[in-house]
Amino acid sequence: MQHADVLILGGGLVGATLALALDRHGISTIVVDPADPAVTLSAGFDGRASAIASASHRMLEAIGVADRLRGQGCAIRQIRVSDGLEPGALDFIPDADDGALGTMYENRALRRALADSMSESNVDFRPLTRAVEVDRSASGVRATLSDGSMVTASLLVAAEGRNSPTRAAAGITTANWRYDHAAIIGAFHHERPHESIAFEIFYPTGPFALLPLVDDDDGHRCAIVWSVKQAQGPALLKLSDRAFLAEAEKRMGGFLGTLYKASPRASYPLGFHHAATITAERLALVGDAAHGIHPIAGQGLNLGFRDVAALAEVLVEGRRLGLEAGDAQLLDRYRRWRSLDTMMVAGATDVLTRLFGIPGRTASTVRRFGISAVNAIPPLKDRFMAEARGESGALPRLLQGMTI
């Protein structure tokens, strides 16, 4: 029977990052994941892209992952927010010496970098495996895996995503609702350069986001996250590439010129959930197992990375004090550290989603007034940019680019 300090259920972007952060600081982990790496690392799996905030990127640098991503990301040097195509956009442009607001990576590049890093670490990664029985008690964690083996640990971490069975088994309730929206995701090439600008265009039917990707041999590229009414999602997916690009070009007003070479598209239902608590006896929730938000501000994955940085710091400092990873004092510190931040970000994205979804000329006038007001108040604008960078609140050391 093998023992580790931490047993992580879920080897996605958040679970793998946590394992590497802990391994970097001498805390042993076993990562159990039911997915097949031959599928998840293939070129055609999951066409999504993620905006990695500058603070999150510093953590990837600190744990040795960022080097494997070199040349695969596009810096976000400006964010432009507008209510439809009306004049009066809000531009978030950092000072020249402040660096980029974040970096866009295709998820497949992130997964590959994390997988390669784990293969060269001491992380005990067990793909194509699931926990069929888990027992948590005051003395520790014991799990029976689908391959028949048994493992023990001091702490169990659920990184299984929105529908976490571990969260449900622990009796942790969630506040949750659907937005009646679906996100159409994909990518395309375009005639004019994006100049490293991320565009967020709000329509009553949902936000339309264009996210800069690195150019390739075929030209300039952007990822798209197009929120539409749930009932409209299937129809958009059925459109031919030419028809889809024509519809997208209408929403953009042609500011990137002719669109071409659309990637395969996928649709995801959009909703909100927030766990009542992120800890229980010898259990911690991270990432989407703890909270799920609308992609309106591109903060979902970054919230998960903030969970990783905080939990890693709590566990590493606890180890120095002679406490085991599942100690109740450490879990309470993690809960207190993360609860307020996740609730504030989740609440803010929910309010924005509802505000920008109100139809009518009066609502549009109010939104444009709000955009103009933020544009005219530098301290408020700076606060929004700090949030975009992931630099608000009490930052864990990894998000500052330091080892713990």
Coordinates of C-alpha atoms in Angstrom, one line a residue:
M1 CA 0.0 0.0 0.0
Q2 CA 1.5 3.3 -1.1
H3 CA 1.4 6.4 1.0
A4 CA 1.7 10.1 0.0
D5 CA 1.2 13.4 1.8
V6 CA -1.6 14.4 -0.6
L7 CA -3.9 12.4 -2.8
I8 CA -5.3 14.5 -5.7
L9 CA -8.4 13.3 -7.5
G10 CA -8.3 15.0 -11.0
G11 CA -5.2 15.6 -13.1
G12 CA -6.5 18.5 -15.2
L13 CA -4.9 21.9 -15.4
V14 CA -5.6 22.7 -11.7
G15 CA -4.9 19.3 -10.2
A16 CA -1.6 18.9 -12.2
T17 CA -0.4 22.4 -11.3
L18 CA -1.1 21.7 -7.6
A19 CA 0.9 18.4 -7.8
L20 CA 3.8 20.1 -9.4
A21 CA 3.8 23.0 -6.9
L22 CA 3.8 20.6 -3.9
D23 CA 6.4 18.4 -5.5
R24 CA 8.7 21.4 -6.0
H25 CA 8.6 21.9 -2.2
G26 CA 9.1 18.3 -1.2
I27 CA 5.5 17.3 -0.5
S28 CA 4.6 13.9 -2.1
T29 CA 1.5 13.5 -4.1
I30 CA -0.5 10.8 -5.9
V31 CA -2.6 12.1 -8.8
V32 CA -5.5 9.9 -9.9
D33 CA -7.2 10.8 -13.2
P34 CA -9.7 8.8 -15.3
A35 CA -8.8 10.4 -18.6
D36 CA -6.6 8.9 -21.2
P37 CA -3.5 11.0 -21.9
A38 CA -3.5 9.7 -25.5
V39 CA -6.8 11.5 -26.0
T40 CA -6.4 14.6 -23.8
L41 CA -3.0 15.4 -25.3
S42 CA -4.1 14.9 -28.9
A43 CA -4.3 17.9 -31.3
G44 CA -8.1 17.6 -31.8
F45 CA -9.1 17.4 -28.1
D46 CA -10.6 20.5 -26.5
G47 CA -10.1 23.6 -28.7
R48 CA -10.4 26.0 -25.8
A49 CA -7.8 28.7 -24.9
S50 CA -7.2 30.3 -21.6
A51 CA -6.1 33.8 -20.5
I52 CA -3.4 33.2 -17.9
A53 CA -3.2 36.2 -15.6
S54 CA 0.3 37.6 -15.0
A55 CA 0.2 36.5 -11.4
S56 CA -0.7 33.0 -12.4
H57 CA 2.0 33.0 -15.0
R58 CA 4.6 33.9 -12.3
M59 CA 3.5 30.7 -10.5
L60 CA 4.0 28.6 -13.6
E61 CA 7.5 30.2 -13.8
A62 CA 8.2 29.4 -10.2
I63 CA 7.3 25.7 -10.5
G64 CA 9.2 25.2 -13.7
V65 CA 6.3 24.9 -16.2
A66 CA 6.6 28.2 -18.1
D67 CA 9.8 27.3 -19.9
R68 CA 7.9 24.5 -21.7
L69 CA 5.4 27.1 -22.9
R70 CA 7.9 29.5 -24.4
G71 CA 6.8 30.8 -27.8
Q72 CA 3.3 29.2 -27.5
G73 CA 1.6 32.1 -25.8
C74 CA 0.4 35.5 -26.9
A75 CA 0.8 38.4 -24.5
I76 CA -2.4 40.4 -23.7
R77 CA -1.2 44.0 -23.8
Q78 CA -4.6 45.6 -23.9
I79 CA -8.2 44.8 -23.1
R80 CA -11.0 46.6 -24.9
V81 CA -14.5 46.5 -23.5
S82 CA -17.5 47.9 -25.3
D83 CA -21.3 47.7 -25.3
G84 CA -22.0 46.4 -28.7
L85 CA -20.2 48.3 -31.5
E86 CA -21.2 51.6 -30.0
P87 CA -18.5 54.3 -29.6
G88 CA -17.0 54.8 -26.1
A89 CA -15.0 51.6 -25.5
L90 CA -13.1 51.1 -22.3
D91 CA -9.5 50.4 -22.9
F92 CA -7.3 48.8 -20.2
I93 CA -3.7 49.6 -21.2
P94 CA -1.0 49.0 -18.6
D95 CA 2.0 51.3 -18.4
A96 CA 5.0 50.3 -20.5
D97 CA 7.0 49.1 -17.5
D98 CA 4.1 47.1 -16.0
G99 CA 4.2 44.2 -18.4
A100 CA 1.4 42.4 -20.0
L101 CA -2.0 41.8 -18.4
G102 CA -1.8 38.1 -19.1
T103 CA -0.9 35.6 -21.7
M104 CA -3.2 33.5 -24.0
Y105 CA -2.5 29.8 -24.3
E106 CA -4.3 27.1 -26.1
N107 CA -5.4 24.6 -23.4
R108 CA -3.6 21.8 -25.3
A109 CA -0.3 23.6 -24.9
L110 CA -0.9 24.0 -21.1
R111 CA -1.8 20.3 -20.8
R112 CA 1.3 19.2 -22.7
A113 CA 3.6 21.4 -20.6
L114 CA 2.1 20.1 -17.3
A115 CA 2.2 16.5 -18.5
D116 CA 5.9 16.8 -19.5
S117 CA 6.7 18.4 -16.2
M118 CA 5.0 15.7 -14.2
S119 CA 6.8 13.0 -16.2
E120 CA 10.1 14.5 -15.0
S121 CA 9.0 15.0 -11.4
N122 CA 8.4 12.8 -8.4
V123 CA 4.6 13.1 -8.8
D124 CA 3.0 9.7 -8.9
F125 CA 0.6 10.2 -11.8
R126 CA -2.0 7.4 -12.4
P127 CA -4.0 8.0 -15.6
L128 CA -6.9 5.8 -16.7
T129 CA -7.7 5.3 -13.0
R130 CA -10.4 6.4 -10.6
A131 CA -11.0 6.1 -6.9
V132 CA -13.8 3.6 -6.4
E133 CA -13.9 3.9 -2.6
V134 CA -12.6 6.6 -0.4
D135 CA -12.5 6.7 3.4
R136 CA -11.7 9.9 5.3
S137 CA -11.2 9.8 9.0
A138 CA -9.4 11.5 11.8
S139 CA -6.4 9.2 11.2
G140 CA -6.1 9.8 7.5
V141 CA -7.3 9.0 4.0
R142 CA -7.6 5.6 2.5
A143 CA -8.6 5.0 -1.2
T144 CA -9.2 1.9 -3.3
L145 CA -8.5 2.6 -6.9
S146 CA -10.1 1.1 -10.0
D147 CA -6.9 -0.9 -10.8
G148 CA -7.3 -2.8 -7.5
S149 CA -4.5 -0.9 -5.6
M150 CA -4.9 0.9 -2.3
V151 CA -3.3 4.2 -1.4
T152 CA -3.2 6.3 1.8
A153 CA -2.6 10.0 2.3
S154 CA -2.9 12.7 5.0
L155 CA -5.0 14.9 2.8
L156 CA -7.5 14.4 -0.1
V157 CA -7.8 17.1 -2.7
A158 CA -10.8 17.2 -5.0
A159 CA -9.8 18.7 -8.4
E160 CA -12.5 16.9 -10.4
G161 CA -14.3 19.8 -11.9
R162 CA -17.8 21.2 -11.6
N163 CA -19.6 17.9 -11.0
S164 CA -17.1 16.7 -8.4
P165 CA -18.3 13.4 -6.9
T166 CA -16.0 13.9 -4.0
R167 CA -17.7 17.1 -3.1
A168 CA -21.1 15.4 -3.3
A169 CA -20.0 12.4 -1.2
A170 CA -18.8 14.9 1.5
G171 CA -22.2 16.4 1.6
I172 CA -21.0 19.8 0.6
T173 CA -23.9 21.8 -0.9
T174 CA -23.5 24.4 -3.7
A175 CA -25.3 27.5 -4.7
N176 CA -25.9 27.0 -8.4
W177 CA -27.9 28.2 -11.4
R178 CA -27.9 28.2 -15.2
Y179 CA -27.6 31.3 -17.3
D180 CA -29.6 30.0 -20.2
H181 CA -26.5 30.7 -22.2
A182 CA -24.1 28.4 -24.1
A183 CA -20.5 29.4 -25.0
I184 CA -19.5 28.6 -28.6
I185 CA -15.7 28.3 -28.5
G186 CA -13.1 27.9 -31.3
A187 CA -10.6 29.9 -33.2
F188 CA -10.1 31.5 -36.7
H189 CA -7.6 33.4 -38.7
H190 CA -8.2 37.1 -39.7
E191 CA -6.8 39.6 -42.1
R192 CA -5.6 42.3 -39.8
P193 CA -3.3 41.9 -36.8
H194 CA -4.9 41.8 -33.4
E195 CA -2.0 43.8 -31.9
S196 CA -2.2 41.7 -28.7
I197 CA -5.6 43.2 -27.8
A198 CA -8.3 41.1 -26.1
F199 CA -11.8 42.3 -27.1
E200 CA -14.9 41.9 -24.9
I201 CA -18.0 43.1 -26.8
F202 CA -21.3 42.9 -24.9
Y203 CA -24.6 42.2 -26.6
P204 CA -27.9 41.5 -24.8
T205 CA -27.7 37.9 -26.1
G206 CA -24.4 37.5 -24.3
P207 CA -20.7 38.6 -24.4
F208 CA -18.6 38.1 -27.5
A209 CA -14.9 37.7 -26.7
L210 CA -12.0 37.7 -29.1
L211 CA -8.7 36.6 -27.5
P212 CA -5.3 37.0 -29.3
L213 CA -3.4 33.9 -30.1
V214 CA 0.1 33.5 -31.6
D215 CA 0.3 33.8 -35.3
D216 CA 1.0 30.7 -37.3
D217 CA 2.0 30.0 -41.0
D218 CA -1.5 30.8 -42.1
G219 CA -1.6 34.3 -40.5
H220 CA -3.1 36.1 -37.6
R221 CA -5.3 34.2 -35.1
C222 CA -7.9 34.8 -32.4
A223 CA -9.8 32.4 -30.1
I224 CA -13.5 33.1 -29.7
V225 CA -15.8 32.7 -26.8
W226 CA -19.3 33.6 -28.1
S227 CA -22.1 33.4 -25.5
V228 CA -25.5 32.9 -27.0
K229 CA -28.9 31.9 -25.8
Q230 CA -28.9 28.2 -25.0
A231 CA -31.5 27.5 -27.7
Q232 CA -29.3 29.1 -30.4
G233 CA -26.2 27.1 -29.6
P234 CA -27.0 24.0 -31.7
A235 CA -27.9 26.1 -34.8
L236 CA -24.6 28.0 -34.7
L237 CA -22.6 24.7 -34.4
K238 CA -24.4 23.4 -37.5
L239 CA -23.4 26.3 -39.7
S240 CA -20.8 25.8 -42.3
D241 CA -17.5 27.4 -41.6
R242 CA -18.3 30.1 -44.2
A243 CA -21.6 30.9 -42.6
F244 CA -20.2 30.9 -39.1
L245 CA -17.4 33.3 -40.0
A246 CA -19.9 35.6 -41.7
E247 CA -22.0 35.7 -38.5
A248 CA -18.9 36.4 -36.4
E249 CA -17.7 39.1 -38.8
K250 CA -21.1 40.9 -38.3
R251 CA -20.7 40.9 -34.5
M252 CA -17.2 42.4 -35.0
G253 CA -18.1 45.1 -37.5
G254 CA -15.1 43.9 -39.6
F255 CA -12.4 45.5 -37.5
L256 CA -10.1 42.5 -38.0
G257 CA -10.8 42.3 -41.7
T258 CA -11.8 39.1 -43.5
L259 CA -12.1 36.0 -41.3
Y260 CA -11.0 32.6 -42.6
K261 CA -9.9 29.1 -41.7
A262 CA -12.2 28.4 -38.8
S263 CA -11.2 25.7 -36.3
P264 CA -13.6 23.0 -35.2
R265 CA -16.2 24.5 -32.7
A266 CA -17.7 23.2 -29.5
S267 CA -20.5 24.4 -27.2
Y268 CA -20.6 24.5 -23.4
P269 CA -23.5 25.3 -21.2
L270 CA -22.8 28.2 -18.9
G271 CA -23.7 28.3 -15.2
F272 CA -22.7 29.4 -11.7
H273 CA -21.9 27.3 -8.7
H274 CA -20.2 28.0 -5.4
A275 CA -19.5 25.4 -2.7
A276 CA -20.8 26.2 0.8
T277 CA -17.4 25.3 2.1
I278 CA -14.1 24.3 0.4
T279 CA -12.9 22.1 3.2
A280 CA -14.1 19.1 5.3
E281 CA -12.2 16.6 7.4
R282 CA -9.0 15.9 5.6
L283 CA -10.5 17.3 2.4
A284 CA -9.9 20.4 0.3
L285 CA -11.6 21.5 -2.9
V286 CA -9.8 23.4 -5.6
G287 CA -10.7 24.9 -9.0
D288 CA -14.1 24.1 -10.5
A289 CA -14.8 21.6 -7.7
A290 CA -15.0 24.6 -5.4
H291 CA -16.4 27.3 -7.7
G292 CA -17.6 27.8 -11.3
I293 CA -18.3 31.2 -12.9
H294 CA -19.3 32.7 -16.2
P295 CA -16.3 33.2 -18.6
I296 CA -17.2 36.9 -18.9
A297 CA -13.9 38.1 -17.4
G298 CA -11.8 35.0 -18.2
Q299 CA -11.0 34.4 -14.5
G300 CA -12.2 30.8 -14.0
L301 CA -8.9 29.0 -14.4
N302 CA -7.1 31.8 -12.7
L303 CA -9.3 31.4 -9.6
G304 CA -8.3 27.7 -9.6
F305 CA -4.6 28.7 -9.8
R306 CA -5.1 31.0 -6.9
D307 CA -6.5 28.1 -4.9
V308 CA -3.4 26.1 -5.9
A309 CA -1.0 28.8 -4.7
A310 CA -2.8 29.4 -1.4
L311 CA -3.2 25.7 -0.6
A312 CA 0.5 24.9 -1.5
E313 CA 1.7 27.8 0.8
V314 CA -0.5 26.6 3.7
L315 CA 0.7 23.0 3.4
V316 CA 4.4 23.9 2.9
E317 CA 4.5 26.2 5.9
G318 CA 2.6 23.7 7.9
R319 CA 5.2 21.1 7.1
R320 CA 7.9 23.4 8.5
L321 CA 5.9 23.6 11.7
G322 CA 5.7 19.8 11.9
L323 CA 2.0 19.6 10.9
E324 CA 0.8 16.9 8.5
A325 CA -1.0 18.0 5.3
G326 CA -4.5 17.0 6.6
D327 CA -4.2 19.0 9.8
A328 CA -7.5 20.8 10.6
Q329 CA -5.7 24.1 11.4
L330 CA -4.1 24.2 7.9
L331 CA -7.4 23.4 6.2
D332 CA -9.1 26.2 8.2
R333 CA -6.4 28.6 7.1
Y334 CA -6.9 27.6 3.5
R335 CA -10.7 28.0 3.8
R336 CA -10.4 31.5 5.3
W337 CA -7.8 32.6 2.8
R338 CA -9.7 31.6 -0.3
S339 CA -13.4 32.0 0.7
L340 CA -13.7 35.8 0.4
D341 CA -11.7 36.1 -2.8
T342 CA -13.7 33.4 -4.6
M343 CA -17.0 34.8 -3.4
M344 CA -16.1 38.4 -4.5
V345 CA -14.9 37.3 -8.0
A346 CA -17.9 35.0 -8.5
G347 CA -20.3 37.7 -7.4
A348 CA -18.8 40.3 -9.6
T349 CA -18.9 38.1 -12.7
D350 CA -22.5 37.2 -12.0
V351 CA -23.5 40.9 -11.6
L352 CA -21.7 41.8 -14.9
T353 CA -23.4 38.9 -16.7
R354 CA -26.8 40.1 -15.6
L355 CA -26.1 43.8 -16.1
F356 CA -24.9 43.4 -19.7
G357 CA -27.7 41.0 -20.5
I358 CA -30.5 43.6 -19.9
P359 CA -32.0 44.5 -23.3
G360 CA -33.2 47.9 -24.3
R361 CA -31.9 51.3 -25.2
T362 CA -32.1 52.6 -21.6
A363 CA -30.0 49.8 -20.2
S364 CA -27.5 50.2 -23.0
T365 CA -27.2 54.0 -22.2
V366 CA -26.6 53.1 -18.5
R367 CA -23.9 50.6 -19.5
R368 CA -22.1 53.1 -21.8
F369 CA -22.2 55.7 -19.0
G370 CA -20.6 53.2 -16.6
I371 CA -17.9 52.3 -19.1
S372 CA -17.2 56.0 -19.6
A373 CA -17.1 56.6 -15.9
V374 CA -14.5 53.8 -15.3
N375 CA -12.5 55.2 -18.2
A376 CA -12.4 58.6 -16.5
I377 CA -11.4 57.5 -13.0
P378 CA -7.8 56.2 -13.0
P379 CA -7.8 54.6 -9.5
L380 CA -10.9 52.6 -10.5
K381 CA -9.4 51.6 -13.8
D382 CA -6.2 50.5 -12.0
R383 CA -8.3 48.3 -9.7
F384 CA -9.9 46.6 -12.7
M385 CA -6.4 46.0 -14.2
A386 CA -5.1 44.6 -10.9
E387 CA -8.0 42.1 -10.9
A388 CA -7.3 41.2 -14.5
R389 CA -3.7 40.5 -13.6
G390 CA -4.7 38.4 -10.5
E391 CA -2.8 40.8 -8.3
S392 CA -5.5 41.9 -5.8
G393 CA -5.8 40.8 -2.2
A394 CA -3.2 38.9 -0.1
L395 CA -1.1 37.2 -2.8
P396 CA 0.5 33.8 -2.0
R397 CA 4.2 33.7 -2.6
L398 CA 3.9 31.6 -5.8
L399 CA 1.7 34.2 -7.4
Q400 CA 4.5 36.7 -6.7
G401 CA 7.0 34.5 -8.5
M402 CA 8.7 33.3 -5.3
T403 CA 9.2 29.9 -3.9
I404 CA 7.5 29.2 -0.6

